[in-house]
mmCIF file of C-alpha atoms in Angstrom:
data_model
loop_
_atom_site.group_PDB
_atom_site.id
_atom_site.type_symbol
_atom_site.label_atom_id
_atom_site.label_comp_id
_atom_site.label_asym_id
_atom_site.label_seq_id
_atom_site.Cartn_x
_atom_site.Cartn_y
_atom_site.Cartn_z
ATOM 1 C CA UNK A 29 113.534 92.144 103.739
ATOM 2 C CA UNK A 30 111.174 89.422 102.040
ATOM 3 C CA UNK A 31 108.961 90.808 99.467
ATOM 4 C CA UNK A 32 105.582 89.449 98.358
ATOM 5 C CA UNK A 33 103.912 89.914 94.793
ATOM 6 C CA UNK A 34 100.956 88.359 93.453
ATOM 7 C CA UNK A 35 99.392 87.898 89.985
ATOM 8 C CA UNK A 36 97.293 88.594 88.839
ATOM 9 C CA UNK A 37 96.198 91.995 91.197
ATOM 10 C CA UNK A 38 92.286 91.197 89.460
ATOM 11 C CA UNK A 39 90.514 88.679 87.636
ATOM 12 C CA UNK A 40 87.076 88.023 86.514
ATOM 13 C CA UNK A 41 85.731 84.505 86.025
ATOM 14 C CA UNK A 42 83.122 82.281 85.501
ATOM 15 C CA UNK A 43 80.943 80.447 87.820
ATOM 16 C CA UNK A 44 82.846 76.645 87.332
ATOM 17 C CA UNK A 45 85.393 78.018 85.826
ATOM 18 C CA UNK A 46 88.974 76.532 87.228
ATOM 19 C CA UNK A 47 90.810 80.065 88.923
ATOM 20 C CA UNK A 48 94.296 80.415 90.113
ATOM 21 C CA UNK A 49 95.992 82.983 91.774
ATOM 22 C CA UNK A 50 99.894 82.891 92.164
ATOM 23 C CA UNK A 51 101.974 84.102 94.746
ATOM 24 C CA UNK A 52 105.921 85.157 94.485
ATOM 25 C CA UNK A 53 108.467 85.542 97.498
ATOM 26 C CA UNK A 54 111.633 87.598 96.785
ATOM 27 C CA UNK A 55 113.772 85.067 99.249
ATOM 28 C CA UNK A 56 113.557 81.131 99.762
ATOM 29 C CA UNK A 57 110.260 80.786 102.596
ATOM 30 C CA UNK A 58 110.422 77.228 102.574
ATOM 31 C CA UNK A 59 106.494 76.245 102.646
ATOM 32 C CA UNK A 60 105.985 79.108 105.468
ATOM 33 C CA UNK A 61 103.145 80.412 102.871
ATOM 34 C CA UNK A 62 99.459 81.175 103.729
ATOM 35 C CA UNK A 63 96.305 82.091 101.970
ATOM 36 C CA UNK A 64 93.668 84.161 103.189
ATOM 37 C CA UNK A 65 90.122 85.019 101.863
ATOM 38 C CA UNK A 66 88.639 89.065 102.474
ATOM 39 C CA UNK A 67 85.303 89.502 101.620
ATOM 40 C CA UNK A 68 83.935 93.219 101.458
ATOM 41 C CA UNK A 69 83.344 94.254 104.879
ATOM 42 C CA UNK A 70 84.591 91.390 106.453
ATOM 43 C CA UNK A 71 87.727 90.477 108.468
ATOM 44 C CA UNK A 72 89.993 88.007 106.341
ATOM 45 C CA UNK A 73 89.654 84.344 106.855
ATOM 46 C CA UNK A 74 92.432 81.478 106.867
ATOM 47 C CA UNK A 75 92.000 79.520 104.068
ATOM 48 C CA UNK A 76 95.407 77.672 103.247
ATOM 49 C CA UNK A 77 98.347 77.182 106.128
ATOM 50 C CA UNK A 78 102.161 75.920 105.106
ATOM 51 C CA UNK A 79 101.021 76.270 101.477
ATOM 52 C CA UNK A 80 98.955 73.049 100.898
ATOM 53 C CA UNK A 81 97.242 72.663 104.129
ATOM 54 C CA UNK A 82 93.547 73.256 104.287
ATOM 55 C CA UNK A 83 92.040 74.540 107.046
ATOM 56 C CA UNK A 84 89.245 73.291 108.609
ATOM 57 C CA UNK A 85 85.911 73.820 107.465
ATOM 58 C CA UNK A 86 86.921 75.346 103.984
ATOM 59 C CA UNK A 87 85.734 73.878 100.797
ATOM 60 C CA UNK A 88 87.769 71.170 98.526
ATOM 61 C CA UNK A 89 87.896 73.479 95.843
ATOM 62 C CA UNK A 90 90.374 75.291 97.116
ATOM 63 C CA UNK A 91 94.089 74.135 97.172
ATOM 64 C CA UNK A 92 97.433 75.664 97.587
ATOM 65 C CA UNK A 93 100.334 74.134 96.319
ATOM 66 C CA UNK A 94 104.344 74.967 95.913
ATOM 67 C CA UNK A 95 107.722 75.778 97.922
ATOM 68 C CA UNK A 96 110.815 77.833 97.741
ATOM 69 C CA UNK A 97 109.639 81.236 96.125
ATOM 70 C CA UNK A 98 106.875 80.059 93.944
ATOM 71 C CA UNK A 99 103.173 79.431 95.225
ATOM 72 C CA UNK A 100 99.947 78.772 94.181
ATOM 73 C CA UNK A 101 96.490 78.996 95.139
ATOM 74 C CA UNK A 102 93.554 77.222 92.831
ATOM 75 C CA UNK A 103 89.745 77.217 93.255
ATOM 76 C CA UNK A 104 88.621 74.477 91.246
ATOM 77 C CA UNK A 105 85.155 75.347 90.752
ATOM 78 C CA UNK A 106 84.274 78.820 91.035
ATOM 79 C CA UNK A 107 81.445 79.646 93.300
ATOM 80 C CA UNK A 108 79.519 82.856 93.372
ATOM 81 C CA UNK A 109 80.391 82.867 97.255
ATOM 82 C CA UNK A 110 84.385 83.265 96.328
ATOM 83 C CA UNK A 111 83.657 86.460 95.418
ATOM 84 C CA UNK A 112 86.594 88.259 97.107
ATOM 85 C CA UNK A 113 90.162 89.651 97.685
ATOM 86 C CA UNK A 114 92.957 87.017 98.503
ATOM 87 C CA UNK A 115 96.210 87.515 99.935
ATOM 88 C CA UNK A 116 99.280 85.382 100.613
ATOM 89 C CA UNK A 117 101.420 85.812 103.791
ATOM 90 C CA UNK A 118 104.565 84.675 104.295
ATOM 91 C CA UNK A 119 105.439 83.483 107.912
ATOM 92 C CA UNK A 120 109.071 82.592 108.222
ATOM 93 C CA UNK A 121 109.861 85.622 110.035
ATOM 94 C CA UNK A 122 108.357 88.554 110.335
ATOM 95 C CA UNK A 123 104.703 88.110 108.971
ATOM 96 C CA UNK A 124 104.214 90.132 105.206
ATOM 97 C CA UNK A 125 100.879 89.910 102.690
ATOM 98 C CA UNK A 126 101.219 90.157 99.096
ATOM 99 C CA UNK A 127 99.218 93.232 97.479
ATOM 100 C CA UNK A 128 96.197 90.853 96.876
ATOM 101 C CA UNK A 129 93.957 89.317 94.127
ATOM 102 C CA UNK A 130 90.363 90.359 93.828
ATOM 103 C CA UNK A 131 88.350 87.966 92.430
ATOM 104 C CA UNK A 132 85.056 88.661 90.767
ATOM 105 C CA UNK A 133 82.566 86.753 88.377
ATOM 106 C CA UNK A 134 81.846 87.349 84.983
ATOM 107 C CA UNK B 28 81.777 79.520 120.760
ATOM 108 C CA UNK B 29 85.511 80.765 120.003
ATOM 109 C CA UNK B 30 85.723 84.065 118.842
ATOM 110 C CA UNK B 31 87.897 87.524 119.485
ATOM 111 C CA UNK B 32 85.517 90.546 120.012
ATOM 112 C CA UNK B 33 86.770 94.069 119.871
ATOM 113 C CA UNK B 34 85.821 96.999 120.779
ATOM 114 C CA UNK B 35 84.089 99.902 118.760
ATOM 115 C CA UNK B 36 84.858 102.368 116.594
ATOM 116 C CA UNK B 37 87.149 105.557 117.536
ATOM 117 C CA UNK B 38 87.718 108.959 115.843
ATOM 118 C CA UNK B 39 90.604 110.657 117.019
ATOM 119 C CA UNK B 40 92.503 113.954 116.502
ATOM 120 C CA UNK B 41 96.246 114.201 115.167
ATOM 121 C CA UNK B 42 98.449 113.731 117.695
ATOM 122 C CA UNK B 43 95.923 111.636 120.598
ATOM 123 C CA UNK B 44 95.959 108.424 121.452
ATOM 124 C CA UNK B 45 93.757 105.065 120.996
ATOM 125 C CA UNK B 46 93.142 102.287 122.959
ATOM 126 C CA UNK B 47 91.547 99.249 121.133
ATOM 127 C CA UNK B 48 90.564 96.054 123.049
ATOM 128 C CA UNK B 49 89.974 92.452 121.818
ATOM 129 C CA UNK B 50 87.936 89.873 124.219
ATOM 130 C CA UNK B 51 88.696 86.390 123.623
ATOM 131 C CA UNK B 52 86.041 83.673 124.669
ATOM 132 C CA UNK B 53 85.587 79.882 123.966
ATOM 133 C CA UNK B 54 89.134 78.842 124.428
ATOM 134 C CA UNK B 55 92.205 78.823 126.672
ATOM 135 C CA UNK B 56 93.243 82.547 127.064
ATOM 136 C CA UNK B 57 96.951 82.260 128.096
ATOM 137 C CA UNK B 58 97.253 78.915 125.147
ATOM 138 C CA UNK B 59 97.674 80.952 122.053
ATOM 139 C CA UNK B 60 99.518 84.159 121.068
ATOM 140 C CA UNK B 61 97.532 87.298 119.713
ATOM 141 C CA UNK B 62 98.093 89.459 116.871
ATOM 142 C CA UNK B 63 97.450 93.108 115.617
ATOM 143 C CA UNK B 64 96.961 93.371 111.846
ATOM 144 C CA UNK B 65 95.813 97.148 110.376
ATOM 145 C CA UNK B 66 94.171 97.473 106.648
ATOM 146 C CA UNK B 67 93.980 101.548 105.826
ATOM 147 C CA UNK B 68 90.642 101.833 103.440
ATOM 148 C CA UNK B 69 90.929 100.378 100.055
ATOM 149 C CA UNK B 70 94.349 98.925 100.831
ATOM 150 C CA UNK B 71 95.955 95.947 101.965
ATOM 151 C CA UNK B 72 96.951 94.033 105.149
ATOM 152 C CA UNK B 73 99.619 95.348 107.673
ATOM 153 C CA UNK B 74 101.034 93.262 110.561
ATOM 154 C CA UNK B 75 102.013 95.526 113.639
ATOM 155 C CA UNK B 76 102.585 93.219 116.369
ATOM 156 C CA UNK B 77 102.470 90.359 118.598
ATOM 157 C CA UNK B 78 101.918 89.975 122.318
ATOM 158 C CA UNK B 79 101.969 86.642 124.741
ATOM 159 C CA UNK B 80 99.247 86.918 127.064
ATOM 160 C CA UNK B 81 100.474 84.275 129.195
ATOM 161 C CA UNK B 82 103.521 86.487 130.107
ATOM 162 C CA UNK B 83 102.652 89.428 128.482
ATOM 163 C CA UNK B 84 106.100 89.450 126.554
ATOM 164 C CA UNK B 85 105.729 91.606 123.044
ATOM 165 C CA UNK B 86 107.546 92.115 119.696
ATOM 166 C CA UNK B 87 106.348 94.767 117.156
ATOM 167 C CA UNK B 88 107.041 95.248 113.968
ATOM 168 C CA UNK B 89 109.798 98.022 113.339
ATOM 169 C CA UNK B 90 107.734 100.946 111.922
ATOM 170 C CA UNK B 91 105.318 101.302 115.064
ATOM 171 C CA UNK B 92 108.345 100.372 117.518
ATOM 172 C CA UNK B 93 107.824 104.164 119.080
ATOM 173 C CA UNK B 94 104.530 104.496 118.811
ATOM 174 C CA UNK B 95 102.351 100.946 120.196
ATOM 175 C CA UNK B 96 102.090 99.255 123.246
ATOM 176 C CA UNK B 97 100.095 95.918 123.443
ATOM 177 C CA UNK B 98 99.046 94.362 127.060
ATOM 178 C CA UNK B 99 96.139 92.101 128.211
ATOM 179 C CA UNK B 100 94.140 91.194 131.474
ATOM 180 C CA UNK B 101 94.513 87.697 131.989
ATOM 181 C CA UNK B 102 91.269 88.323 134.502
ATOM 182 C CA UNK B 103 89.064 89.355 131.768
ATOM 183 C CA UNK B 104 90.826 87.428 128.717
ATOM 184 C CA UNK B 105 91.358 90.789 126.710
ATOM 185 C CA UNK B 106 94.020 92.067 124.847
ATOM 186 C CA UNK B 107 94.795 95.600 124.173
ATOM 187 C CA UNK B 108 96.378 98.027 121.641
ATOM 188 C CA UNK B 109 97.470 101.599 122.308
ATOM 189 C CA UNK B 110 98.842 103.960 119.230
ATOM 190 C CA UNK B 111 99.874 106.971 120.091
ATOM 191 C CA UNK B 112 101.418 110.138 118.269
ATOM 192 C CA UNK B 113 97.639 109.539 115.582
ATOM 193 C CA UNK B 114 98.324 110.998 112.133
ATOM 194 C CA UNK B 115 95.635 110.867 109.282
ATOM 195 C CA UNK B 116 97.557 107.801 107.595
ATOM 196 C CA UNK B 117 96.531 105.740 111.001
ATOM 197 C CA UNK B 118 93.175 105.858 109.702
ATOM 198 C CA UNK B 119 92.644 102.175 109.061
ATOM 199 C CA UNK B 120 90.426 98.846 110.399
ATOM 200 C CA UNK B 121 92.644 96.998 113.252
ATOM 201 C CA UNK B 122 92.055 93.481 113.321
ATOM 202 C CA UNK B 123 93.008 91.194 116.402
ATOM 203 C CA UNK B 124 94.269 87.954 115.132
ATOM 204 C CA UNK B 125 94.811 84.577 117.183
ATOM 205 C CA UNK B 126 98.266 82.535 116.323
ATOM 206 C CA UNK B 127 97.375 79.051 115.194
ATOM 207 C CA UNK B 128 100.053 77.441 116.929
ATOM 208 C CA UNK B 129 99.171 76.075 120.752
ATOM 209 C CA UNK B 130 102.897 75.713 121.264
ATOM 210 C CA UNK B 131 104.366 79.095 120.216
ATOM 211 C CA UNK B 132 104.358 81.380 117.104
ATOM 212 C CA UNK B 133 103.231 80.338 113.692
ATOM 213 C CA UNK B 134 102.689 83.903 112.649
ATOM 214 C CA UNK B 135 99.240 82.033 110.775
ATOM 215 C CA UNK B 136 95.658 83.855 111.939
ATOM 216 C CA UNK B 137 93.297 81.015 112.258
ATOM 217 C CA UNK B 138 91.006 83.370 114.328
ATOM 218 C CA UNK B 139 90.145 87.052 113.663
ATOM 219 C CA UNK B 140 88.260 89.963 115.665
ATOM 220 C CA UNK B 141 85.579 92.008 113.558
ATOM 221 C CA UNK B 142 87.680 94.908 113.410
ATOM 222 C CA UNK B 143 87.635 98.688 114.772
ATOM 223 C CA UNK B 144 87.725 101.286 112.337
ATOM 224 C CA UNK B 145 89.842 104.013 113.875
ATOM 225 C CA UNK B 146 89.420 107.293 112.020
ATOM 226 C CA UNK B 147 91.620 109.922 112.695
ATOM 227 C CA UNK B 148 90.640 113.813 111.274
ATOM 228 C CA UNK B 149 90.996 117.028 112.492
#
């Protein structure tokens, strides 16, 4: 079975300050990545779809980038609104999160 | 407006059953598969299944293979999920989730229900 880590599992940052989150599959997934934002309370919300696509309606500062095994998501600008958890999901088969990456500011 | 509405919370005893429904409005019913997705408290997200409502064909995941049964009413555009056999660790939100893809299975939630916190205690 595919496994999904991400890194870090918590970060505090900034408001401006350039954040990334990364995103590891334990197989090949091919670009079948997504990214989804949790705030507390609050069902998750697409954010990224087949790793670099933006949704609509979601902000330019976030991006998602890479392929294979290795992903990425960035927020360019942190926002107080970002404050959340966000979780990768693979979706080549059957669908898997990673653990997930709270994000809070400094 | 497009959205997935659920129904409201449960508490249930070991051992009984639950029945959670998701009403979708603002687009084509039968055009788009739907999702189950459960998050126990303070944890993360758990996919349990998938159902057509077109034809009402299903596939869930392996772990909850014995225990959940998803149909819908194409009359009322609703989805359902049953979970039988409750134990304590079934305590958890369930979240309805709408497939992206028009044409078939994406596995990618564009569109997500509010959630119904199912609590299950003696």
């Amino acid at each position: 079975d595919i496994q999904m880590t991400q890194s870090p599992s918590s970060l505090s940052a900034s408001v401006g300050d350039r954040v990334t989150i990364t995103c590891q599959a334990s197989e090949d997934i091919s670009n079948y990545l997504n990214w989804y934002q949790q705030k507390a309370g609050k069902a998750p919300k697409l954010l990224i779809y087949d790793a670099s696509n933006l949704e609509t309606g979601v902000p330019s500062r976030f991006s998602g980038s890479g392929s294979g095994t290795d992903f990425t998501l960035s927020i360019s600008s942190l926002q107080p609104e970002d404050i959340a958890t966000y979780y990768c999901q693979q979706s080549v088969n059957v669908p898997l999160f990673g653990p997930g990456t709270k994000v809070d500011i400094k | 407006q497009v959205q997935l509405v659920q129904s409201g919370a449960e508490v249930k005893k070991p051992g009984a059953s639950v029945k959670v429904s998701c009403k979708a409005s603002g687009y084509a019913f039968t055009s788009s598969f739907i999702h189950w997705v459960r998050q126990a408290p303070g944890q993360g997200l758990e996919w349990m299944g998938i159902i057509d409502p077109s034809g009402g064909s299903t596939s869930y995941a392996q772990r909850f293979q014995a225990r959940v049964t998803m149909t819908r009413a194409t009359s009322t555009s609703t989805v359902y999920m049953e979970l039988s056999s409750l134990r304590s660790e079934d305590t958890a939100v369930y979240y309805c989730c709408r497939d992206r893809d028009l044409e078939g299975v994406a596995a990618t939630f564009d569109m997500w229900g509010q959630g119904t916190m199912v609590t299950v205690s003696s």
